[in-house]
Amino acid sequence: MTETRNIGDTLLKVDNISLSFGGVKAITGVSLEIREREICAIIGPNGAGKTSMLNVINGFYHPQEGTITFGGEVRRKMRPHLAAQGGIARTFQNVALFTGMSTLDNIMTGRNLKMKRNFLWQAINIGPARKEELEHREFVERIIDFLEIEAIRKTPVGRLPYGLQKRVELGRALAAEPKLLLLDEPMAGMNVEEKEDMCRFILDTNDEFGTTIGLIEHDMGVVMDLSDHVVVLDHGEKIADGVPDVVRADQNVIDAYLGVAHE
Amino acid sequence: MEVLNAIFVLPFVDMFSEPIFFAEVVVGGLLTGVMYSLVALGFVLIFKASGVFNFAQGAMVLFAALTLVGLMEKGVPVWLALIIAAGVMVIVAVIIEKLVLRPLVNQPDIILFMATIGITFFLEGFGETVWGSDIHRLDVGIPDAPFEIGGMLLNEFDIWAAAIGAAMVGGLALFFRYTVIGRALRAVADDHQAALSVGIPLKTIWIVVWSVAGFVGLVAGIMWGTKSGVQFSLSLIALKALPVLILGGFTSIPGAIVGGLIIGVGEKVAEIYWGPLIGGAIENWFAYMLALVFLLFRPQGLFGEKIIERV
Ligand SMILES: Nc1ncnc2c1ncn2[C@@H]1O[C@H](COP(=O)(O)OP(=O)(O)OP(=O)(O)O)[C@@H](O)[C@H]1O
Ligand SMILES: [Mg+2]
């Protein structure tokens, strides 16, 4: 599977990032690269700093040290707004949807940056503003078809079961047509069938749209199946980086997962 | 026995024996209620979108009304004064976002609350420095004549006030429901982080809500100002909005509206029918007592989401 896809140049480069909260070191000197069109998995035990890394990449957290290079620009701090504008979309470990809004409206918010009309037009819903809204609506309908959630288009997402909420959240991220899609444990808490569906959507997204994906996941089977490249974090440090088979056999990784004591 | 009779029986007998008068009282209450709703609405908008309890809402009402009346006293025609006053409220919103909200982002709620107290003093002081501290008479040309309908004596101005208030609420509801910005506002209100992650610019949204709260304040200011003159005490109607919020829930727009109406009607009815029993002036504290009862039995308000602490 990997050999037939043409993985490109580096899209995101995280260089020597350190992040701490007061005395707690969440990330210590981690560097990693994600290349165009690949699926990169970030794994590691609980509290390893995986979510913190995503938060650094999309600008929620500002590291004390290091730089982030995305789309050719080097930044010390990313800003969420700039990240979104640059084409980074994400989902959250604890689903973060707009619970009062319908599935359709939630996914529509993902189109926010694609709306070209200026601010004053956006404050009304007539004439050109309405026309633009309808065009985006069409795009969103295609995402809804793609994710097979037609039946819940109008349902307020707060009422959906967890598995479907995760799917809607993926839809919202896809609506932005991202260059880099960051998924924080997209399959956590799902049953086997839901997991299989989610795996398929992730692979299809990568295949059909060529979207680069950064994925945090605990399920080793899923990680081995999906990813081209795996980065392992433990206690905020990177302990392995490579193709899935090699990483799986790495003694440090095995120790980290078995909880061998650190000195 | 006689006491019980006076509290639980006689008032209701009065209501039934003179239904037209009762209807008049209720309608009068509803009309005042619309204005409470308007002020509460300003609170709810800001609380939903920026999580700030805006103590300055009353001062914004006063400031907007002072600006309007000040301009009119200088001979500016009503329509132009209205536009300028609305523009001034947008400028106020921009300044508040730049100087207060942005530097304090991610600070605890209590800090932001204190900051709005600061804004209150500033707006009150600044408004009086520029426009003086006298009572200004305000007349924007809304007809004000009593008339009779079905035996009820009503005031034309009140009807206008209610109609404008209702139109404002309806317009806002449409804006929230059907426009791109409205959707973005709802998104921010639901989840800041997620809204940021899809590229919704928080600061623009904040400016929009504070401006809208400013417009709502302007309308409320016109209504109250026309009735009682534009004066310092306008700022205090914010305190009346507090029980409305407790009744309606801090995050619910329908709650603000219904809460305002209930308080408006409740205090009028209480004043007329139960007031004489204890020598009147129930109107001044009835709203707070109702709010207390609500706090005991339904702290999330009529429409607020149930508060379940995640542990
Ligand atoms: N906002 C924060 N404030 C303080 N400490 C934080 C914050 N976010 C993360 N941390 C700390 O940073 C460390 C790494 O947390 P992080 O959430 O990144 O781990 P993770 O690898 O995603 O774990 P999990 O698999 O449980 O999701 C933890 O010790 C955590 O307590
Ligand atoms: Mg995590």
Tab-separated table of N, CA, C and O in Angstrom, chain A residues 27-88:
chain	number	residue	atom	x	y	z
A	27	ILE	N	6.556	18.458	27.066
A	27	ILE	CA	7.338	18.039	25.903
A	27	ILE	C	8.779	18.520	26.101
A	27	ILE	O	9.013	19.651	26.500
A	28	THR	N	9.727	17.639	25.828
A	28	THR	CA	11.133	18.013	25.984
A	28	THR	C	11.905	17.758	24.701
A	28	THR	O	12.120	16.605	24.318
A	29	GLY	N	12.289	18.813	24.038
A	29	GLY	CA	13.176	18.727	22.872
A	29	GLY	C	12.743	17.738	21.798
A	29	GLY	O	13.552	16.957	21.308
A	30	VAL	N	11.478	17.783	21.405
A	30	VAL	CA	11.016	16.834	20.391
A	30	VAL	C	11.059	17.464	18.994
A	30	VAL	O	10.626	18.595	18.802
A	31	SER	N	11.606	16.724	18.042
A	31	SER	CA	11.560	17.123	16.636
A	31	SER	C	10.838	16.034	15.867
A	31	SER	O	11.006	14.853	16.173
A	32	LEU	N	10.060	16.427	14.883
A	32	LEU	CA	9.482	15.416	14.005
A	32	LEU	C	9.078	16.048	12.692
A	32	LEU	O	8.938	17.270	12.597
A	33	GLU	N	8.908	15.222	11.683
A	33	GLU	CA	8.508	15.722	10.372
A	33	GLU	C	7.329	14.932	9.866
A	33	GLU	O	7.266	13.724	10.026
A	34	ILE	N	6.413	15.639	9.238
A	34	ILE	CA	5.319	14.944	8.557
A	34	ILE	C	5.392	15.342	7.090
A	34	ILE	O	5.490	16.529	6.775
A	35	ARG	N	5.401	14.323	6.229
A	35	ARG	CA	5.580	14.616	4.810
A	35	ARG	C	4.273	14.584	4.055
A	35	ARG	O	3.312	13.959	4.485
A	36	GLU	N	4.251	15.289	2.936
A	36	GLU	CA	3.030	15.389	2.148
A	36	GLU	C	2.445	14.031	1.805
A	36	GLU	O	3.169	13.133	1.375
A	37	ARG	N	1.150	13.931	1.991
A	37	ARG	CA	0.360	12.757	1.624
A	37	ARG	C	0.602	11.530	2.489
A	37	ARG	O	0.084	10.471	2.203
A	38	GLU	N	1.388	11.655	3.561
A	38	GLU	CA	1.569	10.473	4.395
A	38	GLU	C	0.579	10.473	5.564
A	38	GLU	O	-0.043	11.490	5.875
A	39	ILE	N	0.459	9.291	6.180
A	39	ILE	CA	-0.261	9.206	7.446
A	39	ILE	C	0.773	8.936	8.518
A	39	ILE	O	1.448	7.911	8.486
A	40	CYS	N	0.926	9.896	9.411
A	40	CYS	CA	1.920	9.774	10.472
A	40	CYS	C	1.200	9.551	11.794
A	40	CYS	O	0.322	10.326	12.162
A	41	ALA	N	1.537	8.473	12.476
A	41	ALA	CA	0.908	8.212	13.767
A	41	ALA	C	1.814	8.705	14.882
A	41	ALA	O	3.034	8.530	14.819
A	42	ILE	N	1.202	9.343	15.879
A	42	ILE	CA	1.949	9.721	17.076
A	42	ILE	C	1.389	8.860	18.197
A	42	ILE	O	0.190	8.924	18.492
A	43	ILE	N	2.237	8.041	18.778
A	43	ILE	CA	1.744	7.149	19.829
A	43	ILE	C	2.567	7.335	21.097
A	43	ILE	O	3.572	8.037	21.102
A	44	GLY	N	2.125	6.676	22.152
A	44	GLY	CA	2.824	6.775	23.424
A	44	GLY	C	1.849	6.557	24.558
A	44	GLY	O	0.645	6.705	24.387
A	45	PRO	N	2.376	6.202	25.732
A	45	PRO	CA	1.512	5.949	26.886
A	45	PRO	C	0.764	7.214	27.316
A	45	PRO	O	1.062	8.305	26.838
A	46	ASN	N	-0.167	7.072	28.244
A	46	ASN	CA	-0.918	8.234	28.742
A	46	ASN	C	0.018	9.277	29.312
A	46	ASN	O	0.996	8.961	29.970
A	47	GLY	N	-0.292	10.537	29.027
A	47	GLY	CA	0.519	11.628	29.555
A	47	GLY	C	1.855	11.803	28.853
A	47	GLY	O	2.722	12.535	29.326
A	48	ALA	N	2.018	11.153	27.699
A	48	ALA	CA	3.301	11.223	26.999
A	48	ALA	C	3.531	12.583	26.342
A	48	ALA	O	4.656	12.940	26.011
A	49	GLY	N	2.468	13.322	26.137
A	49	GLY	CA	2.613	14.640	25.504
A	49	GLY	C	2.082	14.695	24.084
A	49	GLY	O	2.356	15.641	23.344
A	50	LYS	N	1.277	13.704	23.698
A	50	LYS	CA	0.774	13.637	22.319
A	50	LYS	C	-0.200	14.780	22.024
A	50	LYS	O	-0.032	15.502	21.044
A	51	THR	N	-1.193	14.909	22.898
A	51	THR	CA	-2.168	15.974	22.677
A	51	THR	C	-1.486	17.338	22.754
A	51	THR	O	-1.774	18.239	21.955
A	52	SER	N	-0.563	17.477	23.694
A	52	SER	CA	0.168	18.747	23.804
A	52	SER	C	0.864	19.060	22.492
A	52	SER	O	0.905	20.219	22.063
A	53	MET	N	1.417	18.032	21.843
A	53	MET	CA	2.096	18.255	20.570
A	53	MET	C	1.126	18.780	19.516
A	53	MET	O	1.422	19.738	18.812
A	54	LEU	N	-0.052	18.187	19.440
A	54	LEU	CA	-1.054	18.705	18.489
A	54	LEU	C	-1.410	20.151	18.818
A	54	LEU	O	-1.541	20.999	17.931
A	55	ASN	N	-1.534	20.417	20.118
A	55	ASN	CA	-1.896	21.781	20.526
A	55	ASN	C	-0.810	22.792	20.183
A	55	ASN	O	-1.100	23.951	19.899
A	56	VAL	N	0.428	22.349	20.211
A	56	VAL	CA	1.524	23.222	19.790
A	56	VAL	C	1.436	23.460	18.284
A	56	VAL	O	1.564	24.590	17.800
A	57	ILE	N	1.168	22.379	17.544
A	57	ILE	CA	1.150	22.498	16.083
A	57	ILE	C	0.030	23.428	15.619
A	57	ILE	O	0.219	24.225	14.720
A	58	ASN	N	-1.144	23.355	16.268
A	58	ASN	CA	-2.193	24.257	15.778
A	58	ASN	C	-2.331	25.537	16.599
A	58	ASN	O	-3.271	26.306	16.422
A	59	GLY	N	-1.357	25.766	17.480
A	59	GLY	CA	-1.264	27.092	18.089
A	59	GLY	C	-2.042	27.307	19.368
A	59	GLY	O	-2.129	28.425	19.848
A	60	PHE	N	-2.605	26.246	19.957
A	60	PHE	CA	-3.259	26.428	21.246
A	60	PHE	C	-2.243	26.603	22.359
A	60	PHE	O	-2.469	27.331	23.309
A	61	TYR	N	-1.126	25.861	22.261
A	61	TYR	CA	-0.059	26.000	23.250
A	61	TYR	C	1.147	26.639	22.587
A	61	TYR	O	1.428	26.383	21.416
A	62	HIS	N	1.845	27.461	23.342
A	62	HIS	CA	3.037	28.103	22.796
A	62	HIS	C	4.275	27.562	23.494
A	62	HIS	O	4.451	27.763	24.690
A	63	PRO	N	5.109	26.859	22.736
A	63	PRO	CA	6.271	26.217	23.361
A	63	PRO	C	7.300	27.250	23.824
A	63	PRO	O	7.391	28.337	23.244
A	64	GLN	N	8.042	26.907	24.874
A	64	GLN	CA	9.094	27.801	25.358
A	64	GLN	C	10.296	27.774	24.424
A	64	GLN	O	11.051	28.728	24.334
A	65	GLU	N	10.482	26.629	23.767
A	65	GLU	CA	11.622	26.508	22.861
A	65	GLU	C	11.199	25.818	21.584
A	65	GLU	O	10.250	25.042	21.581
A	66	GLY	N	11.972	26.062	20.510
A	66	GLY	CA	11.748	25.332	19.279
A	66	GLY	C	10.981	26.131	18.242
A	66	GLY	O	10.486	27.224	18.523
A	67	THR	N	10.890	25.562	17.062
A	67	THR	CA	10.177	26.231	15.974
A	67	THR	C	9.275	25.248	15.241
A	67	THR	O	9.473	24.037	15.312
A	68	ILE	N	8.312	25.815	14.539
A	68	ILE	CA	7.394	25.016	13.731
A	68	ILE	C	7.473	25.548	12.311
A	68	ILE	O	7.298	26.745	12.095
A	69	THR	N	7.764	24.671	11.374
A	69	THR	CA	7.803	25.098	9.984
A	69	THR	C	6.643	24.444	9.261
A	69	THR	O	6.538	23.220	9.231
A	70	PHE	N	5.780	25.279	8.719
A	70	PHE	CA	4.628	24.740	8.006
A	70	PHE	C	4.438	25.547	6.740
A	70	PHE	O	4.447	26.770	6.775
A	71	GLY	N	4.289	24.827	5.624
A	71	GLY	CA	4.106	25.496	4.343
A	71	GLY	C	5.228	26.493	4.067
A	71	GLY	O	4.977	27.584	3.570
A	72	GLY	N	6.461	26.138	4.450
A	72	GLY	CA	7.611	26.978	4.137
A	72	GLY	C	7.862	28.113	5.111
A	72	GLY	O	8.890	28.772	5.054
A	73	GLU	N	6.910	28.356	6.037
A	73	GLU	CA	7.130	29.452	6.979
A	73	GLU	C	7.575	28.933	8.332
A	73	GLU	O	6.996	28.003	8.869
A	74	VAL	N	8.615	29.560	8.868
A	74	VAL	CA	9.126	29.154	10.171
A	74	VAL	C	8.486	30.017	11.243
A	74	VAL	O	8.474	31.232	11.141
A	75	ARG	N	7.938	29.365	12.273
A	75	ARG	CA	7.299	30.129	13.342
A	75	ARG	C	7.755	29.656	14.692
A	75	ARG	O	7.955	28.479	14.918
A	76	ARG	N	7.851	30.596	15.605
A	76	ARG	CA	8.136	30.253	16.980
A	76	ARG	C	6.832	29.796	17.647
A	76	ARG	O	6.757	28.738	18.256
A	77	LYS	N	5.795	30.629	17.467
A	77	LYS	CA	4.482	30.240	17.972
A	77	LYS	C	3.540	30.172	16.797
A	77	LYS	O	3.492	31.079	15.988
A	78	MET	N	2.747	29.139	16.786
A	78	MET	CA	1.655	29.098	15.838
A	78	MET	C	0.467	29.801	16.513
A	78	MET	O	0.404	29.885	17.727
A	79	ARG	N	-0.432	30.332	15.711
A	79	ARG	CA	-1.688	30.883	16.260
A	79	ARG	C	-2.829	30.068	15.657
A	79	ARG	O	-2.780	29.764	14.462
A	80	PRO	N	-3.846	29.735	16.440
A	80	PRO	CA	-4.921	28.881	15.912
A	80	PRO	C	-5.502	29.404	14.605
A	80	PRO	O	-5.755	28.645	13.669
A	81	HIS	N	-5.664	30.716	14.552
A	81	HIS	CA	-6.255	31.315	13.368
A	81	HIS	C	-5.340	31.146	12.147
A	81	HIS	O	-5.791	30.777	11.063
A	82	LEU	N	-4.045	31.385	12.364
A	82	LEU	CA	-3.085	31.214	11.265
A	82	LEU	C	-2.994	29.760	10.838
A	82	LEU	O	-2.895	29.444	9.652
A	83	ALA	N	-3.018	28.872	11.818
A	83	ALA	CA	-2.958	27.453	11.505
A	83	ALA	C	-4.132	27.067	10.618
A	83	ALA	O	-3.970	26.399	9.589
A	84	ALA	N	-5.316	27.531	11.001
A	84	ALA	CA	-6.513	27.213	10.207
A	84	ALA	C	-6.391	27.812	8.810
A	84	ALA	O	-6.674	27.153	7.805
A	85	GLN	N	-5.932	29.054	8.738
A	85	GLN	CA	-5.773	29.690	7.428
A	85	GLN	C	-4.753	28.970	6.567
A	85	GLN	O	-4.898	28.883	5.354
A	86	GLY	N	-3.716	28.460	7.221
A	86	GLY	CA	-2.674	27.770	6.474
A	86	GLY	C	-3.091	26.382	6.010
A	86	GLY	O	-2.389	25.746	5.242
A	87	GLY	N	-4.224	25.895	6.511
A	87	GLY	CA	-4.705	24.597	6.072
A	87	GLY	C	-4.511	23.466	7.074
A	87	GLY	O	-4.433	22.307	6.704
A	88	ILE	N	-4.427	23.806	8.355
A	88	ILE	CA	-4.378	22.761	9.376
A	88	ILE	C	-5.766	22.650	10.007
A	88	ILE	O	-6.304	23.630	10.508
